[in-house]
Short mmCIF file of C-alpha atoms and ligand atoms in Angstrom, two decimals:
data_model
loop_
_atom_site.label_atom_id
_atom_site.label_comp_id
_atom_site.label_asym_id
_atom_site.label_seq_id
_atom_site.Cartn_x
_atom_site.Cartn_y
_atom_site.Cartn_z
CA UNK R 1 0.00 0.00 0.00
CA UNK R 2 1.33 3.44 -0.89
CA UNK R 3 2.23 5.83 1.90
CA UNK R 4 0.84 9.36 1.66
CA UNK R 5 2.32 10.84 4.76
CA UNK R 6 5.10 9.91 7.07
CA UNK R 7 6.20 11.57 10.26
CA UNK R 8 9.24 10.78 12.26
CA UNK R 9 10.04 11.75 15.83
CA UNK R 10 7.49 14.54 15.84
CA UNK R 11 7.80 16.59 19.02
CA UNK R 12 6.22 19.82 20.23
CA UNK R 13 7.51 21.42 23.39
CA UNK R 14 5.91 24.22 25.36
CA UNK R 15 8.63 25.23 27.78
CA UNK R 16 9.49 22.05 29.61
CA UNK R 17 6.24 20.32 28.74
CA UNK R 18 6.07 18.05 25.73
CA UNK R 19 2.59 18.31 24.25
CA UNK R 20 3.69 15.78 21.62
CA UNK R 21 6.61 13.55 22.45
CA UNK R 22 8.58 11.85 19.70
CA UNK R 23 5.81 10.22 17.71
CA UNK R 24 6.40 8.33 14.50
CA UNK R 25 3.70 6.95 12.22
CA UNK R 26 2.62 6.84 8.62
CA UNK R 27 -0.67 7.13 6.77
CA UNK R 28 -1.32 4.95 3.78
CA UNK R 29 -3.19 6.39 0.81
CA UNK R 30 -6.96 6.29 1.01
CA UNK R 31 -7.10 4.83 4.48
CA UNK R 32 -8.53 6.26 7.65
CA UNK R 33 -6.72 6.61 10.93
CA UNK R 34 -8.02 7.64 14.32
CA UNK R 35 -5.92 9.54 16.84
CA UNK R 36 -7.39 8.46 20.12
CA UNK R 37 -6.67 9.80 23.56
CA UNK R 38 -8.10 11.56 26.58
CA UNK R 39 -8.15 15.35 26.99
CA UNK R 40 -4.69 16.83 26.80
CA UNK R 41 -3.14 13.76 25.12
CA UNK R 42 -1.75 15.83 22.23
CA UNK R 43 -4.29 15.15 19.49
CA UNK R 44 -4.96 18.77 18.54
CA UNK R 45 -1.27 19.59 18.67
CA UNK R 46 -0.45 16.70 16.33
CA UNK R 47 -3.16 17.64 13.85
CA UNK R 48 -2.16 21.30 13.98
CA UNK R 49 1.43 20.43 13.09
CA UNK R 50 0.27 18.29 10.18
CA UNK R 51 -2.05 21.06 9.01
CA UNK R 52 0.86 23.48 9.02
CA UNK R 53 -0.65 25.67 11.74
CA UNK R 54 2.03 24.89 14.29
CA UNK R 55 5.74 24.32 13.79
CA UNK R 56 7.11 21.21 15.41
CA UNK R 57 10.03 21.60 17.82
CA UNK R 58 11.77 18.59 16.28
CA UNK R 59 10.92 15.79 13.88
CA UNK R 60 9.92 15.67 10.27
CA UNK R 61 6.73 15.41 8.25
CA UNK R 62 6.99 14.13 4.70
CA UNK R 63 4.00 13.97 2.42
CA UNK R 64 3.93 11.94 -0.76
CA UNK R 65 7.65 12.37 -1.22
CA UNK R 66 7.47 16.15 -0.69
CA UNK R 67 8.41 18.26 2.28
CA UNK R 68 5.38 19.96 3.84
CA UNK R 69 6.20 23.54 2.86
CA UNK R 70 3.52 24.14 0.27
CA UNK R 71 0.92 21.51 0.78
CA UNK R 72 -2.02 23.61 1.86
CA UNK R 73 -3.94 22.71 -1.25
CA UNK R 74 -3.41 19.02 -0.57
CA UNK R 75 -4.81 19.27 2.94
CA UNK R 76 -8.30 19.86 4.27
CA UNK R 77 -8.63 20.71 7.95
CA UNK R 78 -11.61 20.76 10.26
CA UNK R 79 -10.62 22.39 13.54
CA UNK R 80 -12.18 21.29 16.82
CA UNK R 81 -14.18 24.53 17.04
CA UNK R 82 -14.68 25.75 13.48
CA UNK R 83 -15.47 29.44 13.03
CA UNK R 84 -17.49 30.92 10.21
CA UNK R 85 -18.38 34.42 9.16
CA UNK R 86 -21.87 34.58 10.62
CA UNK R 87 -23.11 37.07 8.03
CA UNK R 88 -22.23 34.87 5.05
CA UNK R 89 -24.50 32.13 3.76
CA UNK R 90 -23.19 28.57 3.78
CA UNK R 91 -22.74 28.77 0.01
CA UNK R 92 -20.90 32.11 0.11
CA UNK R 93 -18.63 30.82 2.84
CA UNK R 94 -17.87 27.50 1.17
CA UNK R 95 -17.28 29.20 -2.18
CA UNK R 96 -14.86 31.62 -0.55
CA UNK R 97 -12.92 28.79 1.08
CA UNK R 98 -12.90 26.89 -2.22
CA UNK R 99 -11.19 29.83 -3.93
CA UNK R 100 -8.69 30.22 -1.10
CA UNK R 101 -7.90 26.51 -1.30
CA UNK R 102 -7.05 26.56 -4.96
CA UNK R 103 -10.31 25.69 -6.72
CA UNK R 104 -10.54 27.56 -10.03
CA UNK R 105 -12.59 30.70 -9.34
CA UNK R 106 -15.17 29.94 -12.00
CA UNK R 107 -15.70 26.43 -10.64
CA UNK R 108 -15.80 27.47 -7.00
CA UNK R 109 -19.55 28.05 -6.72
CA UNK R 110 -20.44 24.78 -8.40
CA UNK R 111 -17.98 22.82 -6.25
CA UNK R 112 -19.32 24.54 -3.13
CA UNK R 113 -22.88 23.61 -4.07
CA UNK R 114 -21.96 19.98 -4.74
CA UNK R 115 -20.09 19.77 -1.46
CA UNK R 116 -22.93 21.29 0.58
CA UNK R 117 -25.30 18.80 -1.02
CA UNK R 118 -22.92 15.98 -0.09
CA UNK R 119 -22.76 16.97 3.59
CA UNK R 120 -26.55 17.32 3.78
CA UNK R 121 -26.77 21.11 3.72
CA UNK R 122 -28.23 21.45 0.22
CA UNK R 123 -31.47 22.97 1.42
CA UNK R 124 -29.70 25.29 3.88
CA UNK R 125 -27.09 26.61 1.48
CA UNK R 126 -28.63 30.09 1.29
CA UNK R 127 -29.04 30.46 5.05
CA UNK R 128 -26.63 32.62 7.01
CA UNK R 129 -24.15 30.51 8.97
CA UNK R 130 -24.92 32.51 12.11
CA UNK R 131 -28.29 30.76 12.28
CA UNK R 132 -26.82 27.24 12.11
CA UNK R 133 -27.25 24.63 14.85
CA UNK R 134 -24.25 22.75 16.26
CA UNK R 135 -24.83 19.82 13.93
CA UNK R 136 -25.15 22.07 10.88
CA UNK R 137 -21.94 23.88 11.81
CA UNK R 138 -20.13 20.56 12.03
CA UNK R 139 -21.36 19.66 8.53
CA UNK R 140 -20.34 23.06 7.20
CA UNK R 141 -16.96 22.59 8.84
CA UNK R 142 -16.61 19.33 6.97
CA UNK R 143 -17.74 20.98 3.72
CA UNK R 144 -15.09 23.70 3.92
CA UNK R 145 -12.46 21.04 4.63
CA UNK R 146 -13.29 18.90 1.58
CA UNK R 147 -14.48 21.41 -1.04
CA UNK R 148 -11.09 21.43 -2.82
CA UNK R 149 -10.85 17.62 -2.78
CA UNK R 150 -7.74 17.39 -0.63
CA UNK R 151 -5.58 14.29 -0.66
CA UNK R 152 -5.33 14.45 3.13
CA UNK R 153 -8.24 15.28 5.37
CA UNK R 154 -7.48 16.21 8.98
CA UNK R 155 -10.43 16.35 11.35
CA UNK R 156 -10.19 17.38 14.99
CA UNK R 157 -12.98 15.67 16.92
CA UNK R 158 -15.40 15.77 13.99
CA UNK R 159 -18.24 14.09 15.83
CA UNK R 160 -17.82 14.97 19.49
CA UNK R 161 -20.38 17.80 19.35
CA UNK R 162 -22.99 15.63 17.66
CA UNK R 163 -25.81 13.42 18.89
CA UNK R 164 -25.62 9.69 18.05
CA UNK R 165 -27.55 10.10 14.79
CA UNK R 166 -25.38 13.01 13.64
CA UNK R 167 -22.28 11.01 14.54
CA UNK R 168 -23.37 8.08 12.47
CA UNK R 169 -24.17 10.34 9.51
CA UNK R 170 -20.81 12.09 9.58
CA UNK R 171 -18.96 8.79 9.96
CA UNK R 172 -20.85 7.48 6.93
CA UNK R 173 -19.79 10.53 4.92
CA UNK R 174 -16.20 9.93 5.94
CA UNK R 175 -16.51 6.35 4.79
CA UNK R 176 -17.58 7.58 1.35
CA UNK R 177 -14.76 10.12 1.23
CA UNK R 178 -12.21 7.48 2.03
CA UNK R 179 -12.39 6.13 -1.53
CA UNK R 180 -10.27 9.10 -2.69
CA UNK R 181 -8.95 10.67 0.49
CA UNK R 182 -6.60 9.82 3.30
CA UNK R 183 -8.30 10.64 6.57
CA UNK R 184 -6.82 11.33 9.99
CA UNK R 185 -9.27 12.28 12.69
CA UNK R 186 -9.13 12.60 16.42
CA UNK R 187 -11.60 11.38 18.96
CA UNK R 188 -11.71 10.55 22.63
CA UNK R 189 -14.40 7.94 22.05
CA UNK R 190 -13.15 4.62 20.76
CA UNK R 191 -16.67 3.58 19.73
CA UNK R 192 -16.67 6.32 17.09
CA UNK R 193 -13.72 4.66 15.44
CA UNK R 194 -15.17 1.21 15.26
CA UNK R 195 -16.70 0.91 11.83
CA UNK R 196 -14.50 2.52 9.25
CA UNK R 197 -11.09 3.01 10.71
CA UNK R 198 -8.08 1.15 9.35
CA UNK R 199 -5.54 2.25 11.92
CA UNK R 200 -5.85 3.33 15.53
CA UNK R 201 -3.17 5.45 17.17
CA UNK R 202 -3.48 5.87 20.92
CA UNK R 203 -1.93 8.96 22.46
CA UNK R 204 -1.34 9.50 26.12
CA UNK R 205 0.50 12.49 27.55
CA UNK R 206 1.94 13.24 24.12
CA UNK R 207 3.28 9.73 23.55
CA UNK R 208 2.09 7.13 21.10
CA UNK R 209 1.28 4.26 23.45
CA UNK R 210 -0.40 1.79 21.11
CA UNK R 211 -1.23 1.37 17.47
CA UNK R 212 -2.89 -1.18 15.25
CA UNK R 213 -6.12 -2.04 13.50
CA UNK R 214 -9.32 -2.36 15.49
CA UNK R 215 -9.03 -6.12 15.20
CA UNK R 216 -5.46 -6.16 16.48
CA UNK R 217 -6.31 -3.88 19.38
CA UNK R 218 -9.36 -5.95 20.28
CA UNK R 219 -7.32 -9.14 20.17
CA UNK R 220 -4.69 -7.62 22.41
CA UNK R 221 -6.95 -5.97 24.97
CA UNK R 222 -10.40 -7.53 24.85
CA UNK R 223 -9.40 -10.24 27.27
CA UNK R 224 -12.22 -11.64 29.28
CA UNK R 225 -12.87 -9.80 32.51
CA UNK R 226 -14.34 -10.56 35.86
CA UNK R 227 -16.63 -7.80 36.99
CA UNK R 228 -16.74 -7.86 40.75
CA UNK R 229 -19.48 -5.94 42.50
CA UNK R 230 -18.69 -4.74 46.01
CA UNK R 231 -20.95 -3.04 48.51
CA UNK R 232 -19.21 0.33 48.08
CA UNK R 233 -16.61 2.19 46.01
CA UNK R 234 -14.28 2.12 49.02
CA UNK R 235 -14.42 -1.67 49.13
CA UNK R 236 -13.77 -1.92 45.39
CA UNK R 237 -10.80 0.44 45.82
CA UNK R 238 -9.43 -1.69 48.65
CA UNK R 239 -9.71 -4.76 46.48
CA UNK R 240 -7.87 -3.06 43.60
CA UNK R 241 -5.12 -2.13 46.06
CA UNK R 242 -4.66 -5.68 47.32
CA UNK R 243 -5.06 -7.40 43.94
CA UNK R 244 -1.82 -8.74 42.46
CA UNK R 245 -3.55 -8.96 39.04
CA UNK R 246 -4.34 -6.23 36.51
CA UNK R 247 -7.37 -4.66 38.18
CA UNK R 248 -9.16 -1.36 37.94
CA UNK R 249 -12.16 0.21 39.50
CA UNK R 250 -15.29 2.01 38.46
CA UNK R 251 -17.49 2.93 41.41
CA UNK R 252 -18.33 -0.21 43.41
CA UNK R 253 -17.16 -2.51 40.58
CA UNK R 254 -13.64 -3.87 40.24
CA UNK R 255 -12.56 -5.26 36.86
CA UNK R 256 -9.93 -7.98 36.70
CA UNK R 257 -8.59 -8.86 33.28
CA UNK R 258 -7.78 -12.44 32.56
CA UNK R 259 -4.62 -12.76 30.55
CA UNK R 260 -3.62 -16.22 29.32
CA UNK R 261 -6.43 -17.71 31.38
CA UNK R 262 -5.12 -16.16 34.59
CA UNK R 263 -6.12 -15.54 37.31
CA UNK R 264 -8.54 -18.36 37.90
CA UNK R 265 -11.70 -17.45 39.77
CA UNK R 266 -10.68 -19.80 42.52
CA UNK R 267 -7.53 -17.76 43.18
CA UNK R 268 -9.51 -14.54 43.22
CA UNK R 269 -12.02 -15.94 45.70
CA UNK R 270 -9.25 -17.24 47.92
CA UNK R 271 -7.74 -13.79 48.03
CA UNK R 272 -11.13 -12.36 48.96
CA UNK R 273 -11.76 -14.94 51.65
CA UNK R 274 -8.76 -13.60 53.52
CA UNK R 275 -10.16 -10.07 53.53
CA UNK R 276 -13.18 -8.41 55.13
CA UNK R 277 -14.58 -7.26 51.82
CA UNK R 278 -18.11 -8.22 50.89
CA UNK R 279 -18.61 -9.25 47.34
CA UNK R 280 -22.21 -9.25 46.13
CA UNK R 281 -21.88 -10.48 42.57
CA UNK R 282 -19.33 -11.62 40.00
CA UNK R 283 -19.87 -11.49 36.25
CA UNK R 284 -17.68 -12.68 33.43
CA UNK R 285 -17.61 -10.29 30.47
CA UNK R 286 -15.47 -9.27 27.51
CA UNK R 287 -13.91 -5.82 27.55
CA UNK R 288 -16.04 -3.27 25.73
CA UNK R 289 -14.43 -0.67 23.49
CA UNK R 290 -14.68 1.81 26.33
CA UNK R 291 -12.88 -0.57 28.64
CA UNK R 292 -10.22 -1.21 26.00
CA UNK R 293 -9.72 2.54 25.71
CA UNK R 294 -9.23 2.82 29.48
CA UNK R 295 -6.81 -0.09 29.52
CA UNK R 296 -4.71 1.39 26.71
CA UNK R 297 -4.57 4.95 27.94
CA UNK R 298 -3.97 3.96 31.55
CA UNK R 299 -1.20 1.49 30.89
CA UNK R 300 2.42 2.22 31.57
P1 ATP S 401 -8.48 17.70 23.95
O1 ATP S 401 -9.13 16.34 23.80
O2 ATP S 401 -8.79 18.31 25.27
O3 ATP S 401 -8.69 18.61 22.79
P2 ATP S 401 -5.80 17.10 22.98
O4 ATP S 401 -5.46 15.64 22.99
O5 ATP S 401 -6.19 17.69 21.68
O6 ATP S 401 -6.88 17.41 24.09
P3 ATP S 401 -3.75 19.13 23.03
O7 ATP S 401 -4.70 20.26 22.91
O8 ATP S 401 -2.94 18.76 21.86
O9 ATP S 401 -4.50 17.83 23.57
O10 ATP S 401 -2.80 19.47 24.26
C1 ATP S 401 -1.71 18.62 24.66
C2 ATP S 401 -0.98 19.26 25.84
O11 ATP S 401 -0.29 20.42 25.42
C3 ATP S 401 -1.88 19.70 26.98
O12 ATP S 401 -1.25 19.37 28.18
C4 ATP S 401 -1.98 21.19 26.80
O13 ATP S 401 -2.16 21.82 28.04
C5 ATP S 401 -0.64 21.54 26.19
N1 ATP S 401 -0.73 22.70 25.30
C6 ATP S 401 -1.43 22.79 24.15
N2 ATP S 401 -1.29 23.99 23.58
C7 ATP S 401 -0.47 24.72 24.38
C8 ATP S 401 0.07 26.04 24.33
N3 ATP S 401 -0.22 26.88 23.34
N4 ATP S 401 0.88 26.42 25.34
C9 ATP S 401 1.18 25.56 26.35
N5 ATP S 401 0.73 24.31 26.45
C10 ATP S 401 -0.10 23.88 25.49
#
């Protein structure tokens, strides 16, 4: 598969803090990749460097054999909080961006119209953007990012402001775009990545802590779990403290992952028998995507 973009040792420092710390990865042509991580993990900083909005402290970004000096026309970017001129209509705004992004001036209006239709804003194209709802703004943000048919589409949390239906719709649009576009988007919700994403990159405190396809990540982390219900959060916390196995807590429930068939329930119960903790229920489950996310970003 052909590589569109490659970055090596990308680092961004703010004083002593490393917002992005020595990350290396590549994006293959016409694939989609999710940058996943909790707040402050470095997702926006990474996307901003790729979009050319921020200069990296060290490291290199190479796109399709070229250095990234004049690649604005090859890139479409949807910022986390897109801003529009409220007094322009969606069509006027998208047409303006099309011209700025290198679409031939006489084609700009037509391309803007086609793009607004594609993102589901065809009937709102003559409305002023200042009247748009959150979901409409997100669609317009996507429209302005793709109107010039960029080879690389960078999207910062494209669905986090949307309800579940809006999320699904935008993810479906991205799936269609992927036929001709390389997509890198950030999210803090692993579930959003499930359907279409080829590659997952997990960031934590600026570092790339895991990467792989959804299948690979599931295989690695979706070990069976015991869910142990205690009478209080304090009891669950005490159990996590005394457990020699990989264990974490959510309220009154402690989760123990079973790696290579270990621990056995018998061992867990023996451990409990020697404590004063009162267990009310045990369930065996497989890690959900949310639990996988927590395991990955909390490891190390
Ligand atoms: P979120 O999900 O909240 O958007 P994120 O993963 O996009 O988070 P970044 O916005 O990239 O994270 O921030 C990474 C780290 O860099 C944070 O600790 C943040 O405080 C720090 N940071 C970002 N921008 C600056 C700046 N201009 N000056 C100083 N520190 C910054």
